[in-house]
Short mmCIF file of C-alpha atoms and ligand atoms in Angstrom, two decimals:
data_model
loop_
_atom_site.label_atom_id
_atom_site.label_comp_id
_atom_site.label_asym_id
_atom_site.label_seq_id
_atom_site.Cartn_x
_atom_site.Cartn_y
_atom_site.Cartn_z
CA UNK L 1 24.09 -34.45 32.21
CA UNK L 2 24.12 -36.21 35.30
CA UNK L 3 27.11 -38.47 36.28
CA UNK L 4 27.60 -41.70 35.00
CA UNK L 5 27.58 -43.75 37.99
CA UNK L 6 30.80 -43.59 39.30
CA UNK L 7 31.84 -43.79 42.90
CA UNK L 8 33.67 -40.91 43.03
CA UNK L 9 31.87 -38.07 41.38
CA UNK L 10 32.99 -34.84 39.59
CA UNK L 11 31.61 -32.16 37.76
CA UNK L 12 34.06 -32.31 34.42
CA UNK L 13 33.99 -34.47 31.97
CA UNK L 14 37.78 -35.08 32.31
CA UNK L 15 39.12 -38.06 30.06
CA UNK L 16 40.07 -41.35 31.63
CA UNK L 17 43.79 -40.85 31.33
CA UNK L 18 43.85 -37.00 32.12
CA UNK L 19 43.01 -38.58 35.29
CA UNK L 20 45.44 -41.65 35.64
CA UNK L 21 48.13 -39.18 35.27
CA UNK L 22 47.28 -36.49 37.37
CA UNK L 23 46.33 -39.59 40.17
CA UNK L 24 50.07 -41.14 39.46
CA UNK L 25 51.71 -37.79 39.70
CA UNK L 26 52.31 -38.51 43.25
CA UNK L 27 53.25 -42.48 42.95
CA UNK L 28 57.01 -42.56 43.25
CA UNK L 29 57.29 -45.68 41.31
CA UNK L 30 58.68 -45.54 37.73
CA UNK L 31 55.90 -45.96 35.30
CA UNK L 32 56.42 -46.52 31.76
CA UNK L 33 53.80 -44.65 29.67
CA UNK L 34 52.10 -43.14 32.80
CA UNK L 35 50.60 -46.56 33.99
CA UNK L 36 52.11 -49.16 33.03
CA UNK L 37 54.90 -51.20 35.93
CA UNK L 38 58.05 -51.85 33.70
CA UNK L 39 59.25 -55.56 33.51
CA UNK L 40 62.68 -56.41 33.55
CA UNK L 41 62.75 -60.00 31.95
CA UNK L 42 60.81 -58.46 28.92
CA UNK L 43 60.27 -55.76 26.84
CA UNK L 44 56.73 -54.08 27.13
CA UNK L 45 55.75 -55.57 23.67
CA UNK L 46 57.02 -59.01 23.66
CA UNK L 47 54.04 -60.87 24.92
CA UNK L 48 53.98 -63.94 23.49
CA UNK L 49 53.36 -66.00 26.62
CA UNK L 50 51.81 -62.84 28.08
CA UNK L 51 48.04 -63.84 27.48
CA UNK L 52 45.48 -65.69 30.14
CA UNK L 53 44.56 -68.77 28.91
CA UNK L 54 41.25 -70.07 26.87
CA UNK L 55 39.05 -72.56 29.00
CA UNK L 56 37.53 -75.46 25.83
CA UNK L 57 34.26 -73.58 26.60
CA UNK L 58 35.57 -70.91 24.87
CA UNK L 59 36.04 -68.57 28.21
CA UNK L 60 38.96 -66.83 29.18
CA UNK L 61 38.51 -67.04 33.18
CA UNK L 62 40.82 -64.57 34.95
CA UNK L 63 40.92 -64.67 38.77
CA UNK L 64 41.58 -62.33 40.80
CA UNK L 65 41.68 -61.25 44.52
CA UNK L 66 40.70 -58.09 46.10
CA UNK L 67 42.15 -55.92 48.07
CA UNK L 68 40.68 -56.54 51.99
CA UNK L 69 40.50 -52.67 52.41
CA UNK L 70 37.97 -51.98 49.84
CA UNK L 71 34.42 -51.43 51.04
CA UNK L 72 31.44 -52.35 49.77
CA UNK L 73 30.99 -49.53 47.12
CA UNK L 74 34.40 -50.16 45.67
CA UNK L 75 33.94 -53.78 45.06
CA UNK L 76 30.49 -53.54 43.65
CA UNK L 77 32.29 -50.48 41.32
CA UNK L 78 35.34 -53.18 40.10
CA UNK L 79 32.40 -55.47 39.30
CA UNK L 80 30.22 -53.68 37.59
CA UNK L 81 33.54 -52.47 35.43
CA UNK L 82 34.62 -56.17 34.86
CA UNK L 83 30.71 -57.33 33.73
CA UNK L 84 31.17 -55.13 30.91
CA UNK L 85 34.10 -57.48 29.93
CA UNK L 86 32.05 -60.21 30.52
CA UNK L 87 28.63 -58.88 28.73
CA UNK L 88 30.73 -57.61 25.28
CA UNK L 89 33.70 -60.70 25.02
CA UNK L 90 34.73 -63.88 26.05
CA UNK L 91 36.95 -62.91 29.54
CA UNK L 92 35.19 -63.55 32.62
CA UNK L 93 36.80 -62.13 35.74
CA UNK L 94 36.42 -64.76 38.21
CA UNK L 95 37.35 -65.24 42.24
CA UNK L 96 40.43 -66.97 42.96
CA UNK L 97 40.42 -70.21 44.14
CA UNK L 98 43.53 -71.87 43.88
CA UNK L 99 44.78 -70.99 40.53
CA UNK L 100 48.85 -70.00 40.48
CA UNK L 101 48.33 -66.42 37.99
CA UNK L 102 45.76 -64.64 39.01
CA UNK L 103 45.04 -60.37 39.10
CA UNK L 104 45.90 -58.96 42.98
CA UNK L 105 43.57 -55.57 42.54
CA UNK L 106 44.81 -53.66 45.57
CA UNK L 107 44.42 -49.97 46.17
CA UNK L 108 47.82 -49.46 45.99
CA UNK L 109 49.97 -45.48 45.20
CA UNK L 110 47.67 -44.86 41.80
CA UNK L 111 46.18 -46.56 38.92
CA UNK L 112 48.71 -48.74 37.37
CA UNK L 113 48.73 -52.40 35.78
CA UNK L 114 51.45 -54.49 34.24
CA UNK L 115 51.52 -55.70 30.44
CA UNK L 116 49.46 -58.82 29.81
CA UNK L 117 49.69 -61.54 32.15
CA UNK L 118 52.88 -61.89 34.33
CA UNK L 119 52.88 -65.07 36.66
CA UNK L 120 51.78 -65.79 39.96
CA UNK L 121 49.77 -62.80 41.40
CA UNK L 122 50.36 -59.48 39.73
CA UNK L 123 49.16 -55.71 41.10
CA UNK L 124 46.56 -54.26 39.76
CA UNK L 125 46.52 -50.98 41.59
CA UNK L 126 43.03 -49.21 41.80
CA UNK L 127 43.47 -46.95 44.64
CA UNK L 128 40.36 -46.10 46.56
CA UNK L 129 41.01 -42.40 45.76
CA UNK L 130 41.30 -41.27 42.26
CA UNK L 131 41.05 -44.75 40.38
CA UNK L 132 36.99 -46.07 41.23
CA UNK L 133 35.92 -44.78 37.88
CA UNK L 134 34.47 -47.85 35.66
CA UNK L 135 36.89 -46.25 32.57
CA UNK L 136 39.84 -46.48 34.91
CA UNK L 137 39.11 -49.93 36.07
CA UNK L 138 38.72 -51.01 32.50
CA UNK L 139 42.00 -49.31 31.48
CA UNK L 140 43.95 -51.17 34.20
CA UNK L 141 42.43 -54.62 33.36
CA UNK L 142 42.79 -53.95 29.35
CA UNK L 143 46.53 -53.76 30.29
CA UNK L 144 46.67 -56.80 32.49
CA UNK L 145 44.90 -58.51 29.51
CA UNK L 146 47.73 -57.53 27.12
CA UNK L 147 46.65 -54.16 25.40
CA UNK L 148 49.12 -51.42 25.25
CA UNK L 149 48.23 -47.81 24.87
CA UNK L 150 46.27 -46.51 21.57
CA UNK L 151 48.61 -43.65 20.28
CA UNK L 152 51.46 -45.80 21.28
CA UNK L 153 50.37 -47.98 18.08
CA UNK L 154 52.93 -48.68 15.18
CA UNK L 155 50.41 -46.59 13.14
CA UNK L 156 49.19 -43.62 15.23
CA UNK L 157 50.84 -40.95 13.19
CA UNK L 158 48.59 -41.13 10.27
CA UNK L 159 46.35 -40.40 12.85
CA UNK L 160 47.51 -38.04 15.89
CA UNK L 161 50.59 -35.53 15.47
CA UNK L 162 52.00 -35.61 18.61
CA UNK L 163 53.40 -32.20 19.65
CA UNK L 164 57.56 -32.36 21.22
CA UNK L 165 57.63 -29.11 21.74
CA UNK L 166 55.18 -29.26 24.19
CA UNK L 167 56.52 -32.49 26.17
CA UNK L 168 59.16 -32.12 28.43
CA UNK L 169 62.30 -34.08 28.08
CA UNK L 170 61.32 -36.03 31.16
CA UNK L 171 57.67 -36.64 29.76
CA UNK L 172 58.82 -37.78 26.18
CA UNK L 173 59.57 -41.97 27.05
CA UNK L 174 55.52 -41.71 27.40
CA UNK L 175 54.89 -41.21 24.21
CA UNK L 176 57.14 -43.78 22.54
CA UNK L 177 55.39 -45.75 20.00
CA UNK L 178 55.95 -49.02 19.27
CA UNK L 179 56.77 -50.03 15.82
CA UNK L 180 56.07 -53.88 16.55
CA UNK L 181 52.96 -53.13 17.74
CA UNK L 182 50.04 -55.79 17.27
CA UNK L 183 47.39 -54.00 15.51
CA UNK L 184 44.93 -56.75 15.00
CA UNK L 185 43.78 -55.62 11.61
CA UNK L 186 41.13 -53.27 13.48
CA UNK L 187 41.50 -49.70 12.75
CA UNK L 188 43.13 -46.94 15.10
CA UNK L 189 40.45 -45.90 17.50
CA UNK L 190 39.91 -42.01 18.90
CA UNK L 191 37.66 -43.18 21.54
CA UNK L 192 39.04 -46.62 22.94
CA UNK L 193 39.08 -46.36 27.09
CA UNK L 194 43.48 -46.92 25.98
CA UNK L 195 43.91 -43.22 24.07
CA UNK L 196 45.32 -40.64 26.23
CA UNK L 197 43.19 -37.01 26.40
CA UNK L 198 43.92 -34.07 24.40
CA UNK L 199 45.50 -32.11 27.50
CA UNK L 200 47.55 -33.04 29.83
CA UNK L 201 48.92 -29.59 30.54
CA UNK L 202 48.64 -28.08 27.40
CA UNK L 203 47.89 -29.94 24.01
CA UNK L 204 50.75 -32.28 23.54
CA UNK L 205 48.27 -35.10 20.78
CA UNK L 206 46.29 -33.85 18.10
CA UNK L 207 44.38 -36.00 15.63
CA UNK L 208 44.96 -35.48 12.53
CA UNK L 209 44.12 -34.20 9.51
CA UNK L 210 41.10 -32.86 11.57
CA UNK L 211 42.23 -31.77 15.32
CA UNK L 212 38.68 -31.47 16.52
CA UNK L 213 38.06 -35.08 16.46
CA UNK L 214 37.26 -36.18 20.11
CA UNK L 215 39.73 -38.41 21.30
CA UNK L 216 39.70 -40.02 24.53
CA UNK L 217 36.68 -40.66 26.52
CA UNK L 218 35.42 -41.64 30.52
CA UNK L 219 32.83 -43.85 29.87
CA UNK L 220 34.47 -47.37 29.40
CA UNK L 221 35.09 -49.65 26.65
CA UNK L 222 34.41 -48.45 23.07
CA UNK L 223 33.12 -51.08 20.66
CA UNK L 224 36.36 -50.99 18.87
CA UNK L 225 38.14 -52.18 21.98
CA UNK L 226 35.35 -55.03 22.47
CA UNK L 227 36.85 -56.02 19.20
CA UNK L 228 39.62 -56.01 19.88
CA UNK L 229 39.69 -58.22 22.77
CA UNK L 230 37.45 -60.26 20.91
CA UNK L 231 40.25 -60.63 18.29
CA UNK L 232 43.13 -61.31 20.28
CA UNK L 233 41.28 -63.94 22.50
CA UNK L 234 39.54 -65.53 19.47
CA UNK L 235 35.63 -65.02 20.90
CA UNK L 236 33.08 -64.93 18.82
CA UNK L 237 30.46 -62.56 20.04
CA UNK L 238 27.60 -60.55 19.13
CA UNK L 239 27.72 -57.48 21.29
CA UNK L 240 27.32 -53.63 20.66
CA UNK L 241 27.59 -51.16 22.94
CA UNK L 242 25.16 -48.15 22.40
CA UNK L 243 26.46 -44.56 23.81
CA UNK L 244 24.72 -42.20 22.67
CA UNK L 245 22.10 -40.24 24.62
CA UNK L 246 19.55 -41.60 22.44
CA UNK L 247 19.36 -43.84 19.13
CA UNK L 248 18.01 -46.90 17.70
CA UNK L 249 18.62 -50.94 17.94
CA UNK L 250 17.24 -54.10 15.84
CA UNK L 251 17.48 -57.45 15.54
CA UNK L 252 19.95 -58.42 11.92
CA UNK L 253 18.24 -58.44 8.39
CA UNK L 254 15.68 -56.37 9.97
CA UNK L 255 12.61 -56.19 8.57
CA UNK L 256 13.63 -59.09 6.51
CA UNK L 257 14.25 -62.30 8.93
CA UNK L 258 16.58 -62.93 11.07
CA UNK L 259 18.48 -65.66 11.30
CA UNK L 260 18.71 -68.96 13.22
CA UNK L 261 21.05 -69.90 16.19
CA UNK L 262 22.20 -66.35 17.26
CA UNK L 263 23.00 -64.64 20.09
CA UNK L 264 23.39 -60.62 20.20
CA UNK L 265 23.52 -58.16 23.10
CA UNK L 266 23.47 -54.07 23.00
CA UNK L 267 24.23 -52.53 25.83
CA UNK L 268 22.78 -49.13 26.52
CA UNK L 269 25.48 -47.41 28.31
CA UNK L 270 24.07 -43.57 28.21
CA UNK L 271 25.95 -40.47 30.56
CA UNK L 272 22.33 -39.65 31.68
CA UNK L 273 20.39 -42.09 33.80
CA UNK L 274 16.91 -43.73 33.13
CA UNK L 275 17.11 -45.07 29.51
CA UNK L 276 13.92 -46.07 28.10
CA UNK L 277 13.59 -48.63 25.41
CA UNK L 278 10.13 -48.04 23.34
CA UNK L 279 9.80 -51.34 20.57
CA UNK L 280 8.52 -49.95 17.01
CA UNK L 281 8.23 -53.19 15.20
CA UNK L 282 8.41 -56.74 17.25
CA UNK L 283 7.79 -60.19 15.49
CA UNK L 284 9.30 -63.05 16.80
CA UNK L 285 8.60 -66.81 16.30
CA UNK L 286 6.02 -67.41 18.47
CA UNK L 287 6.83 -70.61 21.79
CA UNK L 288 5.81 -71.57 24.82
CA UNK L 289 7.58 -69.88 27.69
CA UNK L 290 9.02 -68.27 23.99
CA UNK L 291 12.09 -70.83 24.91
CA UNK L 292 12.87 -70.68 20.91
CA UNK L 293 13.36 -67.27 20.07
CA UNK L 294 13.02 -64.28 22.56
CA UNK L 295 14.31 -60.94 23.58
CA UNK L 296 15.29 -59.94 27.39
CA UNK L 297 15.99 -56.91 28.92
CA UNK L 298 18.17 -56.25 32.00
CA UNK L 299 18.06 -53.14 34.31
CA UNK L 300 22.04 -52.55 34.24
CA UNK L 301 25.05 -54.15 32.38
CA UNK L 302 25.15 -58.09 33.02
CA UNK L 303 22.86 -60.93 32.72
CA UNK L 304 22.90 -61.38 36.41
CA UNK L 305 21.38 -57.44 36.41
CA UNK L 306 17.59 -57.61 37.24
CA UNK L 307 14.50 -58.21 34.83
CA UNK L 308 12.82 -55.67 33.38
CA UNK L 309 11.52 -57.94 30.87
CA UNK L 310 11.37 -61.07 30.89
CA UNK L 311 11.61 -63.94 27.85
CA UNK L 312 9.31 -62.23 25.28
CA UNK L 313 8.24 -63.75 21.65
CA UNK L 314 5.31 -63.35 19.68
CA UNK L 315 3.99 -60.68 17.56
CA UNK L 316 2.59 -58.06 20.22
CA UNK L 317 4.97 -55.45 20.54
CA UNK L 318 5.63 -55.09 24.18
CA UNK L 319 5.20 -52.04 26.30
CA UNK L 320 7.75 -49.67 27.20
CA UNK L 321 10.95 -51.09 29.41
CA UNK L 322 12.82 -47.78 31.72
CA UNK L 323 15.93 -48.97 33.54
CA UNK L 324 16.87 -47.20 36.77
CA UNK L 325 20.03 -46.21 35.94
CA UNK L 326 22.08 -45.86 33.01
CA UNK L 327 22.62 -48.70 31.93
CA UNK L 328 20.53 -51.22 30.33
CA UNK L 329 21.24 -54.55 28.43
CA UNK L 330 19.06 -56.01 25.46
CA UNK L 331 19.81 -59.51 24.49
CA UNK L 332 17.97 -61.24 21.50
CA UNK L 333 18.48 -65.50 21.27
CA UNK L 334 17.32 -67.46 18.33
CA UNK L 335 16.78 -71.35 18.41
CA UNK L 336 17.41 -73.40 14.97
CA UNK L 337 13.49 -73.47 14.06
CA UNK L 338 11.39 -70.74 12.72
CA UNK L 339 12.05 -67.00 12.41
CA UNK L 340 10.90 -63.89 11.77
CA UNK L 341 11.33 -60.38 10.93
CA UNK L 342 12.16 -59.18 14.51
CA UNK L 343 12.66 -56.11 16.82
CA UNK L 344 13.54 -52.50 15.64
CA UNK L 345 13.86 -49.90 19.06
CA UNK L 346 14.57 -46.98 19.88
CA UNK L 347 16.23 -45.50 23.32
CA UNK L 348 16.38 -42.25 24.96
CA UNK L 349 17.59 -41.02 28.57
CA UNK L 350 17.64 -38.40 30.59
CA UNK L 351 16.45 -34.99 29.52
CA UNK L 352 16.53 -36.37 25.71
CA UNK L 353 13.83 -38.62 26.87
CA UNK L 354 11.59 -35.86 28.05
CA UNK L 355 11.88 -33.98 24.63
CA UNK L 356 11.06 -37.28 22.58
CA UNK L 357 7.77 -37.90 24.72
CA UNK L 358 7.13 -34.16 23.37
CA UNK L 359 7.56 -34.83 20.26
CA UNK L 360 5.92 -38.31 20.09
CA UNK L 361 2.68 -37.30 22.12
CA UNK L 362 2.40 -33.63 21.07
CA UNK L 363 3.26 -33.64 17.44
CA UNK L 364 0.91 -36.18 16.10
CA UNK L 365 -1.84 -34.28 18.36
CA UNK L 366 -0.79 -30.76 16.80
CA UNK L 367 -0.91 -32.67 12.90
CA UNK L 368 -4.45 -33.68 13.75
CA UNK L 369 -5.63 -31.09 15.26
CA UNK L 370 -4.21 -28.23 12.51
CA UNK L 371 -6.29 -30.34 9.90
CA UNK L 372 -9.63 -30.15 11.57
CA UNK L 373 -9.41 -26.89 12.44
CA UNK L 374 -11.59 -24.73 10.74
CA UNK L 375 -11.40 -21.10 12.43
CA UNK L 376 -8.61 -19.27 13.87
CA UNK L 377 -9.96 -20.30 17.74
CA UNK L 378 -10.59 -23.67 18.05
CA UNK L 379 -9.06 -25.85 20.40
CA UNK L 380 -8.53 -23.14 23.18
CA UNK L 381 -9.09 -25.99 25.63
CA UNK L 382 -6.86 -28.70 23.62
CA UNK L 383 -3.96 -25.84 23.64
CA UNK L 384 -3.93 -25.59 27.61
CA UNK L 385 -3.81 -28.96 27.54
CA UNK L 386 -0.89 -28.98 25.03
CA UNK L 387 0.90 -26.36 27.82
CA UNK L 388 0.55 -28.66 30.94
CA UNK L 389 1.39 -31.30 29.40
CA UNK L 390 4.44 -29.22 27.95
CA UNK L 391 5.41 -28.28 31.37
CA UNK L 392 5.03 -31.71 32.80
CA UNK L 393 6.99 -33.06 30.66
CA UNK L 394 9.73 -30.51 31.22
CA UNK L 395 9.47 -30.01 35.54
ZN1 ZN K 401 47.50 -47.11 30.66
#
């Protein structure tokens, strides 16, 4: 696989907080959990007042101010982490203009954040080397949002055993949980960008009852942390993130109809670069300029990414979209008139992509051909064809 974009590339596929740690190893500040700046006036999990406030459009705007040292990679990085926020839920991360609390994102000695919102302007330290990885970024700001640690949850140990012997004495404040906890109603969640790596220096958090459940993860956000935001902020979206090297998408109800006055958004967020979306079924409610109804696809993570197709409706099914990187955003709007019975797609990326072109243009050719054949030697010149193409597809 080829890296997922980051500015600061690596070979392993080391867990976001495997690498928060190891960064803040070196940060003489006292950090409570690994990451998190300890505040004085309250304890880490009294946040009532703690959380940024709801605009009446239903937005939670949170400014911030970066750091003046930062080039241009590292600020388009921190975006590109915070449109994620802004694709999936309701928080927008927006410049500061005068507001009094706002997010000071400085690269500062690690990658640290405080608890939920403070007062006035509060650290978020992303420092330029170590902490420019989009998981990272999102860690920090789920914190400054108000989201503790995942295995520090009321309920983690029905779900990871967490191994003393293994912690030193020093090490063992970090993995306090806290029996107050807001849960949200959403289930514990292995893969949410807030659950620390199996290893820090040897296995000190198993999940249990099976251990070889994968937990922790570099990639960003998990859709159970979407949720969650989504939950504590009260926003009501329709968004799914898709993170699999390949797999399939469609519109609700599909391929009965879907309904009116919605608005859904997958984003594609793959570890291999070049995703490309192939429709299988496509049958919208038919407008001009398709203003009603429509589908839209974005080469990257945001509505503000690039078109790679544009407003489409109708019953044609439209030719293949391929983003340029690895990310790629679908959204699907319905009006209150008419419907249909939709989209169903399918994605693939990287290498993944070259074997499903193999088996959608070679198989069906193979079928045919192995029905019409009538002695053992037909098709010699069909077969060399097959074998180009085969290592076309493959070089
Ligand atoms: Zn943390």
């Amino acid at each position: 696989y080829e890296s997922p974009s980051p500015i600061e590339t690596d070979s392993e596929d080391e867990v976001i907080f495997n690498r928060i740690l190891k960064v803040n190893k070196d940060c003489s500040r006292y950090l409570q959990e690994g990451d998190i700046v300890p505040q004085r006036s309250r304890s880490a999990i009294n946040c009532r007042n703690c959380y940024w406030p709801q605009s009446s459009d239903g937005i939670v705007r949170v400014p911030y101010v970066l750091d003046p040292t930062y080039e241009e990679s590292h600020i388009k990085g921190i975006q590109e982490a915070m449109a994620e926020f802004e694709t999936l839920t309701c928080i927008n991360f927006v410049k500061r203009q005068t507001e009094r609390d706002y997010l000071s994102i400085k690269s500062a000695d690690g990658c640290w954040s405080n608890y939920g919102k403070v007062g006035g302007g509060q650290t978020v330290s992303v420092m330029k080397g170590g902490c420019m990885w989009k998981g990272i970024i999102q860690h920090e700001l789920d914190h400054a949002l108000g989201f503790l640690h995942e295995h520090s949850r009321s309920d983690r140990d029905k779900y990871v055993k967490i191994m003393w012997e293994y912690i030193s004495p020093a090490d063992r404040p970090d993995f306090k949980k806290f029996e107050n906890s807001n849960n949200l109603g959403l289930p514990y969640d292995y893969s949410s960008v807030m659950h620390y790596g199996p290893t820090v220096n040897h296995t000190t958090i198993v999940p249990i009852p099976d251990g070889a459940v994968h937990i922790g993860q570099r990639q960003g956000l998990s859709n159970m942390d979407v949720a969650k935001i989504n939950k504590l902020y009260n926003c009501s979206r329709c968004s799914t993130i898709l993170d699999a090297a390949f797999g399939s998408l469609k519109s609700a109800n599909h391929p009965r109809n879907y309904s009116h006055n919605t608005n859904c958004v997958w984003l594609i967020r793959t570890r291999s670069r070049k995703i490309s979306l192939h429709f299988r079924a496509f049958e919208l409610q038919k407008t001009r300029g398709c203003q009603g109804d429509y589908v839209k696809v974005y080469d990257g993570s945001s509505k503000s990414s690039t078109v790679l197709m544009d407003k489409t409706c109708g019953s044609k099914i439209p030719t293949d979209v391929v983003a340029s990187s690895n990310l790629m955003l679908v959204e699907f709007v319905t009006d209150g008139a008419g419907t249909a019975s939709g989209f169903q797609a399918t994605f693939t990326s990287g290498r993944i992509g070259h074997f499903f072109k193999v088996r959608e243009t070679l198989i069906p050719f193979k079928i045919a051909s192995s029905s019409t054949v009538t002695n053992g030697c037909a098709n010699a010149s069909e077969d060399s064809n097959f074998q180009s193409t085969l290592e076309q597809t493959f070089l």
